[in-house]
């Protein structure tokens, strides 16, 4: 395979659609899992998220939100997304029935039931992206779906979708987002950017994160944005790695060379 850094924008999008369409996405299985757990008295919830890609000059970039200090998990890097809104998500989902494109066609080939849920969570993620960064849903090019990720500490299943933002689209963060990062895709192939994030865990979180320990380590990716180091870890890290594996066959180094220290959500 040629280096993905040599791919032009259109070639990248074509390859992404084909690679994502070849994945076995587990949306139906995870919806069944949520139903079973909730019948047993637990409170699991679904959340669609949007992995946003674009071009900055000649570079393919990944867009990530940095969460503001006015929301839960402040300072984390994340994709736009959130839990379902029954009314607005259904309305937008209905409009998606009129959308055309290679990714929609390939998703339909996976069966009507799965297609329904892929596009439903796409509508959910699009609505959240509109609320968080004012991304016009009709300026997004859908590329495909990724396998789900279970966020065990919060009893939530994440349903990730991938989309391309074309030129001329202006994003404006709301109060939930401190700023939007444009991370060049090529930096994810540099092993020196990977490492372990050693976090001091506040006592209030130890029952859910870190196995009850006062400090825990997590795989991470470190990027430089406007002269500042930002750390990608947790659910969003795993979703991005899932994307890189699907498109490029890329696996991050097991431990990496970087060591980053911090405190989980300091007050």
Short mmCIF file of C-alpha atoms in Angstrom, two decimals, residues 114-266:
data_model
loop_
_atom_site.label_atom_id
_atom_site.label_comp_id
_atom_site.label_asym_id
_atom_site.label_seq_id
_atom_site.Cartn_x
_atom_site.Cartn_y
_atom_site.Cartn_z
CA UNK A 114 -28.96 -1.83 10.00
CA UNK A 115 -29.23 1.04 7.50
CA UNK A 116 -32.08 2.49 9.57
CA UNK A 117 -29.94 2.59 12.71
CA UNK A 118 -26.79 3.83 10.98
CA UNK A 119 -28.68 6.79 9.55
CA UNK A 120 -30.59 7.34 12.81
CA UNK A 121 -27.37 7.71 14.79
CA UNK A 122 -25.94 9.80 11.96
CA UNK A 123 -28.89 12.16 12.41
CA UNK A 124 -28.26 12.17 16.17
CA UNK A 125 -24.56 13.01 15.66
CA UNK A 126 -25.36 15.66 13.04
CA UNK A 127 -27.78 17.40 15.41
CA UNK A 128 -25.17 17.40 18.16
CA UNK A 129 -22.56 18.78 15.74
CA UNK A 130 -24.95 21.59 14.83
CA UNK A 131 -25.50 22.41 18.50
CA UNK A 132 -21.81 22.24 19.46
CA UNK A 133 -20.00 23.76 16.46
CA UNK A 134 -22.79 24.96 14.13
CA UNK A 135 -21.99 22.40 11.45
CA UNK A 136 -24.75 22.52 8.83
CA UNK A 137 -25.94 18.88 8.48
CA UNK A 138 -26.32 19.32 4.73
CA UNK A 139 -22.70 20.42 4.32
CA UNK A 140 -21.44 17.11 5.69
CA UNK A 141 -20.48 14.23 3.38
CA UNK A 142 -21.15 10.90 5.10
CA UNK A 143 -18.29 8.40 4.72
CA UNK A 144 -19.43 5.46 6.85
CA UNK A 145 -19.85 3.94 10.29
CA UNK A 146 -17.37 2.52 12.81
CA UNK A 147 -17.93 -0.26 15.36
CA UNK A 148 -19.40 0.81 18.69
CA UNK A 149 -17.42 1.58 21.82
CA UNK A 150 -18.72 0.75 25.29
CA UNK A 151 -18.00 3.50 27.81
CA UNK A 152 -18.31 1.27 30.85
CA UNK A 153 -17.78 3.88 33.62
CA UNK A 154 -20.78 5.86 32.38
CA UNK A 155 -22.98 2.98 31.15
CA UNK A 156 -23.05 4.38 27.65
CA UNK A 157 -22.54 2.86 24.20
CA UNK A 158 -21.03 5.16 21.58
CA UNK A 159 -22.13 4.77 17.95
CA UNK A 160 -19.42 6.50 15.84
CA UNK A 161 -20.02 7.90 12.34
CA UNK A 162 -17.43 9.41 10.00
CA UNK A 163 -18.02 12.51 7.89
CA UNK A 164 -16.16 14.88 5.59
CA UNK A 165 -16.49 18.66 5.83
CA UNK A 166 -15.93 20.41 2.52
CA UNK A 167 -14.26 23.76 1.84
CA UNK A 168 -15.90 27.00 2.92
CA UNK A 169 -17.68 25.55 5.96
CA UNK A 170 -17.22 27.79 8.99
CA UNK A 171 -17.54 26.18 12.42
CA UNK A 172 -18.46 28.21 15.53
CA UNK A 173 -18.09 26.54 18.95
CA UNK A 174 -20.86 26.97 21.52
CA UNK A 175 -20.42 27.18 25.29
CA UNK A 176 -19.72 23.43 25.54
CA UNK A 177 -16.57 23.71 23.42
CA UNK A 178 -13.44 25.67 24.39
CA UNK A 179 -12.02 25.41 20.87
CA UNK A 180 -11.75 23.19 17.80
CA UNK A 181 -8.45 21.47 17.01
CA UNK A 182 -7.35 20.68 13.44
CA UNK A 183 -4.98 17.72 13.81
CA UNK A 184 -3.08 16.75 10.62
CA UNK A 185 -3.78 13.10 9.88
CA UNK A 186 -0.11 12.50 9.10
CA UNK A 187 0.83 13.15 12.75
CA UNK A 188 -1.03 9.99 13.79
CA UNK A 189 1.59 7.93 11.92
CA UNK A 190 4.48 9.33 13.98
CA UNK A 191 5.22 6.87 16.78
CA UNK A 192 6.86 9.52 18.96
CA UNK A 193 3.44 11.12 19.43
CA UNK A 194 2.14 8.10 21.35
CA UNK A 195 2.60 7.27 25.00
CA UNK A 196 0.93 6.74 28.34
CA UNK A 197 -1.23 9.25 30.18
CA UNK A 198 -0.71 8.86 33.93
CA UNK A 199 -3.67 10.35 35.75
CA UNK A 200 -4.26 11.01 39.42
CA UNK A 201 -7.81 9.77 40.03
CA UNK A 202 -9.95 11.77 42.49
CA UNK A 203 -11.62 9.61 45.10
CA UNK A 204 -15.07 10.41 43.69
CA UNK A 205 -14.12 8.73 40.37
CA UNK A 206 -12.19 5.72 41.64
CA UNK A 207 -15.24 3.47 41.67
CA UNK A 208 -15.65 3.99 37.91
CA UNK A 209 -12.18 4.76 36.52
CA UNK A 210 -8.81 3.26 37.33
CA UNK A 211 -9.99 0.15 39.18
CA UNK A 212 -10.14 1.92 42.54
CA UNK A 213 -6.50 3.08 42.34
CA UNK A 214 -5.28 6.58 43.13
CA UNK A 215 -3.39 6.73 39.81
CA UNK A 216 -3.99 4.95 36.50
CA UNK A 217 -2.32 4.88 33.08
CA UNK A 218 -4.07 5.09 29.72
CA UNK A 219 -2.76 4.96 26.13
CA UNK A 220 -2.71 8.40 24.57
CA UNK A 221 -1.76 10.51 21.57
CA UNK A 222 -0.11 13.90 22.09
CA UNK A 223 -0.55 16.68 19.54
CA UNK A 224 0.78 20.22 19.39
CA UNK A 225 -1.88 22.85 18.74
CA UNK A 226 -1.03 26.57 18.74
CA UNK A 227 2.09 25.88 20.78
CA UNK A 228 0.23 23.85 23.41
CA UNK A 229 0.32 20.11 23.98
CA UNK A 230 -3.09 18.45 23.93
CA UNK A 231 -3.71 14.86 25.01
CA UNK A 232 -6.12 12.54 23.22
CA UNK A 233 -7.09 9.59 25.41
CA UNK A 234 -10.08 7.53 26.52
CA UNK A 235 -13.08 6.79 24.32
CA UNK A 236 -12.18 9.28 21.59
CA UNK A 237 -8.64 7.89 21.38
CA UNK A 238 -10.04 4.38 20.83
CA UNK A 239 -12.51 5.62 18.21
CA UNK A 240 -9.74 7.40 16.29
CA UNK A 241 -7.54 4.29 16.48
CA UNK A 242 -10.46 2.20 15.19
CA UNK A 243 -10.73 4.58 12.23
CA UNK A 244 -6.99 4.45 11.47
CA UNK A 245 -6.99 0.66 11.62
CA UNK A 246 -10.02 0.42 9.31
CA UNK A 247 -8.66 2.79 6.67
CA UNK A 248 -4.90 2.26 6.84
CA UNK A 249 -4.38 -0.96 8.82
CA UNK A 250 -2.53 1.19 11.36
CA UNK A 251 -1.88 0.01 14.92
CA UNK A 252 -0.43 2.42 17.51
CA UNK A 253 2.68 1.39 19.45
CA UNK A 254 1.79 -0.57 22.58
CA UNK A 255 3.29 1.85 25.09
CA UNK A 256 4.83 4.64 23.04
CA UNK A 257 7.65 6.90 24.15
CA UNK A 258 5.74 9.82 25.66
CA UNK A 259 4.84 10.07 29.34
CA UNK A 260 2.22 12.63 30.28
CA UNK A 261 1.06 13.33 33.83
CA UNK A 262 -2.14 14.96 34.94
CA UNK A 263 -5.15 14.88 37.21
CA UNK A 264 -8.54 13.60 36.12
CA UNK A 265 -10.97 16.53 36.00
CA UNK A 266 -9.40 18.70 38.72
#
